[in-house]
Amino acid sequence: AKQEGRNQFAMYQSTFDEGEYKRFLFKSQFVKALADRQFYLDYQPRVELDSGEIQSLEALVRWNHPDQGIVGPMEFITLAEETGFIMPLGEWVFQEACRQIKEWQQKDLPPVRVAINVSPKQFLQPSFVNKIKEILRVNDIKPSCIEIEITESALMKDEPHIIDALKVIKGMGISLSIDDFGTGYSSLQYLKTFKFDALKIDRSFIKDLPQDKALTKMIISLARKLKLKVIAEGVETHEQHTWLLNSGCHQAQGYLYSKPLGASDVEYILNE
Ligand code: C2E
Ligand code: CA
Ligand code: CA
Ligand code: CA
């Protein structure tokens, strides 16, 4: 029976397409990769549109895979969410970002806040808030050094649990942003149930600027009326920058200012 099982596996594998094969491979390697420290964080600066000053850094996870080279989060976050691996991975991301903040503080670099992406799956763990508190305590980090980004789609799940967790997190003094704003949902009800600090306009809107501007204009005006900071994602051109600046957008992130950087490059630019 054992032999037969092996043959079946070989047959199954031969019908995998490349994408399926990668999913299979990644799934089986996640836990070991975390233990072997194959994951690391890059940091992308977010700037004030008027002064160009760096306001914060977004932590973005990468996988330095032994055979595949550097693998971006688009290739494994969804899979990590489906398999539950996002819990230990997300906790590692939080821990690593806090460790890095502490290291920068000890090196006397100008203080800069770090924004961390948190998956809705993580919010649904009852222990999530306590884990955050513990990580901040162990690393001796002020909650104001941290920002959490949660996607708009997560908020639309209408999970009372997520809103409760957000309230506690906000009460601790951690800033909260809505990520990927404008992508695919019609109800804005959650903007009434909870007071966020910032809203990040999804790159799909920014890439069509300044030609196709009606929706971006509307989002900026909505955010400003709600007294939220409004941030443009994926700014790549000077034309986009100028239009956003003149349209009342507060901050921006994108290749025009900087690609995501390794920790040592961050130190370099913060020291400049
Ligand atoms: P996101 O949170 O919307 O992050 C922004 C993504 O846009 C990043 O891709 C960034 O490298 C990319 N980007 C920034 N500026 C530009 C630009 O000017 N042009 C273009 N074309 N792209 C730009 P990345 O690093 O591949 O991350 C993709 C997504 O993976 C993130 O989207 C986020 O949803 C997710 N992600 C990354 N790190 C984590 C994490 O630690 N935890 C969780 N749960 N999700 C993460
Ligand atoms: Ca984000
Ligand atoms: Ca985003
Ligand atoms: Ca996105």
mmCIF file of C-alpha atoms and ligand atoms in Angstrom:
data_model
loop_
_atom_site.group_PDB
_atom_site.id
_atom_site.type_symbol
_atom_site.label_atom_id
_atom_site.label_comp_id
_atom_site.label_asym_id
_atom_site.label_seq_id
_atom_site.Cartn_x
_atom_site.Cartn_y
_atom_site.Cartn_z
ATOM 1 C CA ALA A 1 0.000 0.000 0.000
ATOM 2 C CA LYS A 2 2.895 2.283 0.797
ATOM 3 C CA GLN A 3 4.373 1.708 -2.666
ATOM 4 C CA GLU A 4 1.048 2.447 -4.299
ATOM 5 C CA GLY A 5 0.782 5.721 -2.366
ATOM 6 C CA ARG A 6 4.138 6.794 -3.680
ATOM 7 C CA ASN A 7 3.143 6.117 -7.288
ATOM 8 C CA GLN A 8 -0.019 8.067 -6.909
ATOM 9 C CA PHE A 9 1.967 10.957 -5.546
ATOM 10 C CA ALA A 10 4.349 10.842 -8.517
ATOM 11 C CA MET A 11 1.417 10.889 -10.941
ATOM 12 C CA TYR A 12 -0.254 13.735 -9.132
ATOM 13 C CA GLN A 13 2.924 15.726 -9.115
ATOM 14 C CA SER A 14 3.464 15.276 -12.839
ATOM 15 C CA THR A 15 0.150 16.989 -13.545
ATOM 16 C CA PHE A 16 0.997 20.025 -11.388
ATOM 17 C CA ASP A 17 1.381 23.240 -13.300
ATOM 18 C CA GLU A 18 4.126 25.560 -12.168
ATOM 19 C CA GLY A 19 1.895 27.669 -9.944
ATOM 20 C CA GLU A 20 0.406 24.640 -8.223
ATOM 21 C CA TYR A 21 3.837 23.160 -7.740
ATOM 22 C CA LYS A 22 5.081 26.339 -6.056
ATOM 23 C CA ARG A 23 2.080 26.425 -3.756
ATOM 24 C CA PHE A 24 2.694 22.821 -2.801
ATOM 25 C CA LEU A 25 6.396 23.478 -2.253
ATOM 26 C CA PHE A 26 5.912 26.689 -0.250
ATOM 27 C CA LYS A 27 3.229 25.154 1.952
ATOM 28 C CA SER A 28 5.506 22.289 2.894
ATOM 29 C CA GLN A 29 8.443 24.623 3.608
ATOM 30 C CA PHE A 30 6.822 27.467 5.565
ATOM 31 C CA VAL A 31 7.510 26.257 9.082
ATOM 32 C CA LYS A 32 11.130 25.308 8.455
ATOM 33 C CA ALA A 33 11.734 28.584 6.589
ATOM 34 C CA LEU A 34 10.600 30.563 9.624
ATOM 35 C CA ALA A 35 12.804 28.522 11.966
ATOM 36 C CA ASP A 36 15.752 28.910 9.543
ATOM 37 C CA ARG A 37 15.264 32.706 9.454
ATOM 38 C CA GLN A 38 14.633 32.838 5.697
ATOM 39 C CA PHE A 39 12.111 35.678 6.054
ATOM 40 C CA TYR A 40 13.179 39.298 6.369
ATOM 41 C CA LEU A 41 11.639 42.778 6.209
ATOM 42 C CA ASP A 42 12.198 45.615 3.771
ATOM 43 C CA TYR A 43 10.955 49.098 4.646
ATOM 44 C CA GLN A 44 9.343 51.569 2.260
ATOM 45 C CA PRO A 45 9.380 55.252 3.259
ATOM 46 C CA ARG A 46 6.120 57.188 3.327
ATOM 47 C CA VAL A 47 6.655 60.917 2.799
ATOM 48 C CA GLU A 48 4.830 64.173 3.464
ATOM 49 C CA LEU A 49 3.787 65.481 0.047
ATOM 50 C CA ASP A 50 4.659 69.125 0.789
ATOM 51 C CA SER A 51 8.004 68.787 2.590
ATOM 52 C CA GLY A 52 9.230 65.408 1.344
ATOM 53 C CA GLU A 53 9.985 64.498 4.958
ATOM 54 C CA ILE A 54 9.832 60.787 5.848
ATOM 55 C CA GLN A 55 6.790 60.260 8.044
ATOM 56 C CA SER A 56 6.974 56.494 8.521
ATOM 57 C CA LEU A 57 8.251 53.241 7.051
ATOM 58 C CA GLU A 58 6.051 50.368 5.901
ATOM 59 C CA ALA A 59 7.444 46.945 6.797
ATOM 60 C CA LEU A 60 7.095 44.515 3.871
ATOM 61 C CA VAL A 61 7.961 40.850 4.296
ATOM 62 C CA ARG A 62 10.166 38.904 1.861
ATOM 63 C CA TRP A 63 11.280 35.280 1.702
ATOM 64 C CA ASN A 64 14.889 34.526 0.857
ATOM 65 C CA HIS A 65 14.163 31.064 -0.517
ATOM 66 C CA PRO A 66 17.115 28.653 -0.811
ATOM 67 C CA ASP A 67 16.183 27.583 -4.409
ATOM 68 C CA GLN A 68 13.725 30.211 -5.635
ATOM 69 C CA GLY A 69 15.686 33.302 -4.626
ATOM 70 C CA ILE A 70 13.831 36.290 -3.185
ATOM 71 C CA VAL A 71 10.106 35.655 -3.155
ATOM 72 C CA GLY A 72 7.689 38.584 -2.676
ATOM 73 C CA PRO A 73 4.624 38.511 -0.400
ATOM 74 C CA MET A 74 2.188 38.390 -3.339
ATOM 75 C CA GLU A 75 3.416 34.839 -3.897
ATOM 76 C CA PHE A 76 2.849 33.546 -0.381
ATOM 77 C CA ILE A 77 0.624 35.737 1.853
ATOM 78 C CA THR A 78 -2.674 34.344 0.523
ATOM 79 C CA LEU A 79 -1.343 30.810 0.865
ATOM 80 C CA ALA A 80 -0.134 31.604 4.380
ATOM 81 C CA GLU A 81 -3.634 32.862 5.218
ATOM 82 C CA GLU A 82 -5.285 29.744 3.795
ATOM 83 C CA THR A 83 -3.018 27.396 5.720
ATOM 84 C CA GLY A 84 -2.951 29.294 9.017
ATOM 85 C CA PHE A 85 0.801 29.951 8.682
ATOM 86 C CA ILE A 86 -0.022 33.676 8.714
ATOM 87 C CA MET A 87 -0.387 33.445 12.528
ATOM 88 C CA PRO A 88 3.265 32.562 13.304
ATOM 89 C CA LEU A 89 4.516 34.565 10.298
ATOM 90 C CA GLY A 90 2.512 37.664 11.277
ATOM 91 C CA GLU A 91 3.754 37.386 14.834
ATOM 92 C CA TRP A 92 7.323 37.133 13.560
ATOM 93 C CA VAL A 93 6.809 40.257 11.386
ATOM 94 C CA PHE A 94 5.560 42.194 14.414
ATOM 95 C CA GLN A 95 8.395 40.966 16.585
ATOM 96 C CA GLU A 96 11.048 41.696 13.933
ATOM 97 C CA ALA A 97 9.719 45.211 13.256
ATOM 98 C CA CYS A 98 9.828 45.997 16.993
ATOM 99 C CA ARG A 99 13.310 44.541 17.354
ATOM 100 C CA GLN A 100 14.427 46.742 14.444
ATOM 101 C CA ILE A 101 12.820 49.877 15.929
ATOM 102 C CA LYS A 102 14.675 49.215 19.183
ATOM 103 C CA GLU A 103 17.956 48.745 17.319
ATOM 104 C CA TRP A 104 17.466 52.064 15.478
ATOM 105 C CA GLN A 105 16.651 53.788 18.766
ATOM 106 C CA GLN A 106 19.796 52.399 20.339
ATOM 107 C CA LYS A 107 21.788 53.705 17.375
ATOM 108 C CA ASP A 108 20.264 57.160 18.036
ATOM 109 C CA LEU A 109 18.676 57.441 14.597
ATOM 110 C CA PRO A 110 15.914 60.049 14.226
ATOM 111 C CA PRO A 111 12.714 58.359 15.441
ATOM 112 C CA VAL A 112 10.466 57.074 12.668
ATOM 113 C CA ARG A 113 7.253 55.142 13.007
ATOM 114 C CA VAL A 114 6.916 51.676 11.415
ATOM 115 C CA ALA A 115 3.668 50.564 9.764
ATOM 116 C CA ILE A 116 2.915 46.845 9.971
ATOM 117 C CA ASN A 117 0.471 44.969 7.722
ATOM 118 C CA VAL A 118 -1.839 42.756 9.746
ATOM 119 C CA SER A 119 -3.998 40.092 8.134
ATOM 120 C CA PRO A 120 -7.674 39.811 9.203
ATOM 121 C CA LYS A 121 -6.928 36.208 10.219
ATOM 122 C CA GLN A 122 -4.552 37.528 12.856
ATOM 123 C CA PHE A 123 -7.208 39.855 14.294
ATOM 124 C CA LEU A 124 -9.526 36.913 14.747
ATOM 125 C CA GLN A 125 -7.154 35.194 17.174
ATOM 126 C CA PRO A 126 -8.366 35.933 20.709
ATOM 127 C CA SER A 127 -4.742 36.241 21.870
ATOM 128 C CA PHE A 128 -3.730 38.786 19.212
ATOM 129 C CA VAL A 129 -3.970 41.942 21.329
ATOM 130 C CA ASN A 130 -2.093 40.371 24.238
ATOM 131 C CA LYS A 131 0.653 39.203 21.893
ATOM 132 C CA ILE A 132 1.108 42.766 20.634
ATOM 133 C CA LYS A 133 1.247 44.107 24.190
ATOM 134 C CA GLU A 134 3.814 41.491 25.134
ATOM 135 C CA ILE A 135 6.031 42.190 22.099
ATOM 136 C CA LEU A 136 5.958 45.945 22.836
ATOM 137 C CA ARG A 137 6.765 45.305 26.489
ATOM 138 C CA VAL A 138 9.639 42.889 25.842
ATOM 139 C CA ASN A 139 11.220 45.223 23.274
ATOM 140 C CA ASP A 140 10.486 48.307 25.389
ATOM 141 C CA ILE A 141 8.774 50.089 22.479
ATOM 142 C CA LYS A 142 6.181 52.840 22.822
ATOM 143 C CA PRO A 143 2.867 52.061 21.047
ATOM 144 C CA SER A 144 3.202 55.414 19.247
ATOM 145 C CA CYS A 145 6.199 53.968 17.334
ATOM 146 C CA ILE A 146 3.833 51.527 15.615
ATOM 147 C CA GLU A 147 1.072 51.804 13.064
ATOM 148 C CA ILE A 148 -1.138 48.938 11.964
ATOM 149 C CA GLU A 149 -2.499 48.677 8.419
ATOM 150 C CA ILE A 150 -5.658 46.646 7.921
ATOM 151 C CA THR A 151 -7.192 46.174 4.489
ATOM 152 C CA GLU A 152 -10.582 47.572 3.649
ATOM 153 C CA SER A 153 -11.754 44.072 2.701
ATOM 154 C CA ALA A 154 -11.015 42.869 6.254
ATOM 155 C CA LEU A 155 -13.236 45.605 7.689
ATOM 156 C CA MET A 156 -16.112 44.625 5.463
ATOM 157 C CA LYS A 157 -16.300 41.175 6.990
ATOM 158 C CA ASP A 158 -18.312 42.902 9.730
ATOM 159 C CA GLU A 159 -16.691 40.801 12.425
ATOM 160 C CA PRO A 160 -17.436 42.320 15.833
ATOM 161 C CA HIS A 161 -14.225 40.669 16.965
ATOM 162 C CA ILE A 162 -12.123 42.729 14.562
ATOM 163 C CA ILE A 163 -13.757 45.994 15.641
ATOM 164 C CA ASP A 164 -13.279 45.082 19.339
ATOM 165 C CA ALA A 165 -9.606 44.295 18.756
ATOM 166 C CA LEU A 166 -9.182 47.571 16.823
ATOM 167 C CA LYS A 167 -10.689 49.525 19.710
ATOM 168 C CA VAL A 168 -8.262 48.034 22.218
ATOM 169 C CA ILE A 169 -5.299 48.584 19.896
ATOM 170 C CA LYS A 170 -6.295 52.185 19.279
ATOM 171 C CA GLY A 171 -6.779 52.667 23.040
ATOM 172 C CA MET A 172 -3.179 51.542 23.556
ATOM 173 C CA GLY A 173 -1.998 54.436 21.362
ATOM 174 C CA ILE A 174 -1.170 52.524 18.186
ATOM 175 C CA SER A 175 -2.190 54.336 14.955
ATOM 176 C CA LEU A 176 -4.548 52.539 12.608
ATOM 177 C CA SER A 177 -4.790 52.887 8.836
ATOM 178 C CA ILE A 178 -7.174 51.482 6.264
ATOM 179 C CA ASP A 179 -5.127 49.834 3.512
ATOM 180 C CA ASP A 180 -6.071 49.408 -0.172
ATOM 181 C CA PHE A 181 -8.961 51.857 0.212
ATOM 182 C CA GLY A 182 -11.441 51.863 -2.651
ATOM 183 C CA THR A 183 -10.978 48.285 -3.811
ATOM 184 C CA GLY A 184 -14.199 46.445 -4.394
ATOM 185 C CA TYR A 185 -16.596 47.321 -1.585
ATOM 186 C CA SER A 186 -19.680 49.437 -1.676
ATOM 187 C CA SER A 187 -20.577 50.061 1.963
ATOM 188 C CA LEU A 188 -18.661 52.602 4.010
ATOM 189 C CA GLN A 189 -20.489 51.737 7.215
ATOM 190 C CA TYR A 190 -17.305 50.799 9.052
ATOM 191 C CA LEU A 191 -16.074 54.409 8.777
ATOM 192 C CA LYS A 192 -18.851 55.283 11.229
ATOM 193 C CA THR A 193 -18.246 52.447 13.681
ATOM 194 C CA PHE A 194 -14.591 53.197 14.175
ATOM 195 C CA LYS A 195 -12.294 56.226 14.103
ATOM 196 C CA PHE A 196 -9.230 55.454 12.022
ATOM 197 C CA ASP A 197 -6.156 57.671 11.779
ATOM 198 C CA ALA A 198 -5.414 57.327 8.079
ATOM 199 C CA LEU A 199 -6.668 55.994 4.797
ATOM 200 C CA LYS A 200 -4.394 54.704 2.027
ATOM 201 C CA ILE A 201 -5.740 55.102 -1.494
ATOM 202 C CA ASP A 202 -5.056 51.931 -3.450
ATOM 203 C CA ARG A 203 -2.477 52.097 -6.251
ATOM 204 C CA SER A 204 -5.110 51.118 -8.849
ATOM 205 C CA PHE A 205 -6.528 54.672 -8.517
ATOM 206 C CA ILE A 206 -3.180 56.449 -8.420
ATOM 207 C CA LYS A 207 -1.822 54.827 -11.561
ATOM 208 C CA ASP A 208 -4.450 56.550 -13.743
ATOM 209 C CA LEU A 209 -3.679 60.035 -12.449
ATOM 210 C CA PRO A 210 -3.875 62.787 -13.488
ATOM 211 C CA GLN A 211 -6.111 61.742 -16.434
ATOM 212 C CA ASP A 212 -8.677 59.660 -14.562
ATOM 213 C CA LYS A 213 -9.135 61.636 -11.352
ATOM 214 C CA ALA A 214 -12.804 61.693 -10.314
ATOM 215 C CA LEU A 215 -12.659 58.827 -7.796
ATOM 216 C CA THR A 216 -9.369 59.864 -6.250
ATOM 217 C CA LYS A 217 -10.761 63.392 -5.800
ATOM 218 C CA MET A 218 -13.793 61.952 -4.072
ATOM 219 C CA ILE A 219 -11.734 59.739 -1.753
ATOM 220 C CA ILE A 220 -9.465 62.645 -0.738
ATOM 221 C CA SER A 221 -12.449 64.831 0.047
ATOM 222 C CA LEU A 222 -14.157 62.045 2.013
ATOM 223 C CA ALA A 223 -10.997 61.409 4.047
ATOM 224 C CA ARG A 224 -10.487 65.098 4.771
ATOM 225 C CA LYS A 225 -14.101 65.534 5.888
ATOM 226 C CA LEU A 226 -13.646 62.628 8.279
ATOM 227 C CA LYS A 227 -10.401 64.234 9.533
ATOM 228 C CA LEU A 228 -8.326 61.266 8.405
ATOM 229 C CA LYS A 229 -4.824 61.562 7.009
ATOM 230 C CA VAL A 230 -4.941 60.571 3.361
ATOM 231 C CA ILE A 231 -2.074 58.692 1.761
ATOM 232 C CA ALA A 232 -1.543 57.829 -1.900
ATOM 233 C CA GLU A 233 0.019 54.435 -2.655
ATOM 234 C CA GLY A 234 2.175 53.595 -5.654
ATOM 235 C CA VAL A 235 3.153 57.114 -6.753
ATOM 236 C CA GLU A 236 5.578 56.714 -9.660
ATOM 237 C CA THR A 237 5.571 60.020 -11.591
ATOM 238 C CA HIS A 238 6.083 63.721 -10.957
ATOM 239 C CA GLU A 239 2.710 64.419 -12.575
ATOM 240 C CA GLN A 240 0.969 62.200 -10.027
ATOM 241 C CA HIS A 241 2.915 63.857 -7.196
ATOM 242 C CA THR A 242 1.974 67.371 -8.314
ATOM 243 C CA TRP A 243 -1.667 66.515 -8.838
ATOM 244 C CA LEU A 244 -1.908 64.861 -5.390
ATOM 245 C CA LEU A 245 -0.171 67.764 -3.669
ATOM 246 C CA ASN A 246 -2.534 70.273 -5.310
ATOM 247 C CA SER A 247 -5.560 68.112 -4.505
ATOM 248 C CA GLY A 248 -5.056 68.063 -0.746
ATOM 249 C CA CYS A 249 -3.565 64.592 -0.306
ATOM 250 C CA HIS A 250 -1.269 64.594 2.773
ATOM 251 C CA GLN A 251 1.254 61.838 2.221
ATOM 252 C CA ALA A 252 2.488 59.400 -0.393
ATOM 253 C CA GLN A 253 4.437 56.240 -0.901
ATOM 254 C CA GLY A 254 5.863 54.924 -4.148
ATOM 255 C CA TYR A 255 8.851 54.307 -6.349
ATOM 256 C CA LEU A 256 9.069 58.053 -7.123
ATOM 257 C CA TYR A 257 10.320 58.600 -3.560
ATOM 258 C CA SER A 258 11.835 55.222 -2.750
ATOM 259 C CA LYS A 259 11.523 51.497 -3.343
ATOM 260 C CA PRO A 260 11.314 49.296 -0.240
ATOM 261 C CA LEU A 261 14.781 49.323 1.365
ATOM 262 C CA GLY A 262 16.810 46.953 3.497
ATOM 263 C CA ALA A 263 17.410 47.977 7.117
ATOM 264 C CA SER A 264 20.956 49.218 6.469
ATOM 265 C CA ASP A 265 19.804 51.468 3.590
ATOM 266 C CA VAL A 266 17.130 52.867 5.914
ATOM 267 C CA GLU A 267 19.846 53.786 8.408
ATOM 268 C CA TYR A 268 21.748 55.498 5.645
ATOM 269 C CA ILE A 269 18.835 57.684 4.533
ATOM 270 C CA LEU A 270 17.730 58.482 8.108
ATOM 271 C CA ASN A 271 21.248 59.700 8.870
ATOM 272 C CA GLU A 272 21.381 61.955 5.812
HETATM 273 P P1 C2E B 1 0.498 46.700 0.271
HETATM 274 O O1 C2E B 1 0.333 46.680 1.756
HETATM 275 O O2 C2E B 1 -0.502 47.452 -0.520
HETATM 276 O O3 C2E B 1 1.976 47.219 0.037
HETATM 277 C C1 C2E B 1 2.358 48.010 -1.058
HETATM 278 C C2 C2E B 1 2.955 47.184 -2.173
HETATM 279 O O4 C2E B 1 3.144 48.018 -3.307
HETATM 280 C C3 C2E B 1 4.324 46.603 -1.861
HETATM 281 O O5 C2E B 1 4.445 45.381 -2.591
HETATM 282 C C4 C2E B 1 5.264 47.650 -2.456
HETATM 283 O O6 C2E B 1 6.547 47.149 -2.751
HETATM 284 C C5 C2E B 1 4.500 48.009 -3.705
HETATM 285 N N1 C2E B 1 4.818 49.347 -4.192
HETATM 286 C C6 C2E B 1 5.183 50.425 -3.474
HETATM 287 N N2 C2E B 1 5.351 51.515 -4.265
HETATM 288 C C7 C2E B 1 5.090 51.117 -5.533
HETATM 289 C C8 C2E B 1 5.082 51.785 -6.814
HETATM 290 O O7 C2E B 1 5.361 52.980 -6.939
HETATM 291 N N3 C2E B 1 4.722 51.035 -7.890
HETATM 292 C C9 C2E B 1 4.415 49.725 -7.801
HETATM 293 N N4 C2E B 1 4.100 49.067 -8.917
HETATM 294 N N5 C2E B 1 4.395 49.058 -6.612
HETATM 295 C C10 C2E B 1 4.726 49.749 -5.493
HETATM 296 P P2 C2E B 1 4.951 44.045 -1.920
HETATM 297 O O8 C2E B 1 6.100 44.317 -1.002
HETATM 298 O O9 C2E B 1 5.125 43.052 -3.016
HETATM 299 O O10 C2E B 1 3.720 43.623 -0.993
HETATM 300 C C11 C2E B 1 2.513 43.206 -1.569
HETATM 301 C C12 C2E B 1 1.448 43.018 -0.528
HETATM 302 O O11 C2E B 1 1.758 41.940 0.342
HETATM 303 C C13 C2E B 1 1.271 44.214 0.384
HETATM 304 O O12 C2E B 1 0.512 45.189 -0.297
HETATM 305 C C14 C2E B 1 0.543 43.576 1.549
HETATM 306 O O13 C2E B 1 -0.828 43.449 1.270
HETATM 307 C C15 C2E B 1 1.161 42.203 1.582
HETATM 308 N N6 C2E B 1 2.186 42.157 2.661
HETATM 309 C C16 C2E B 1 3.476 42.541 2.636
HETATM 310 N N7 C2E B 1 4.071 42.335 3.821
HETATM 311 C C17 C2E B 1 3.123 41.808 4.638
HETATM 312 C C18 C2E B 1 3.098 41.369 6.013
HETATM 313 O O14 C2E B 1 4.100 41.452 6.760
HETATM 314 N N8 C2E B 1 1.918 40.867 6.493
HETATM 315 C C19 C2E B 1 0.799 40.780 5.714
HETATM 316 N N9 C2E B 1 -0.331 40.276 6.265
HETATM 317 N N10 C2E B 1 0.779 41.189 4.433
HETATM 318 C C20 C2E B 1 1.926 41.693 3.897
HETATM 319 CA CA CA B 2 0.027 48.032 3.377
HETATM 320 CA CA CA B 3 -1.933 48.997 0.110
HETATM 321 CA CA CA B 4 -2.235 46.388 -2.075
#
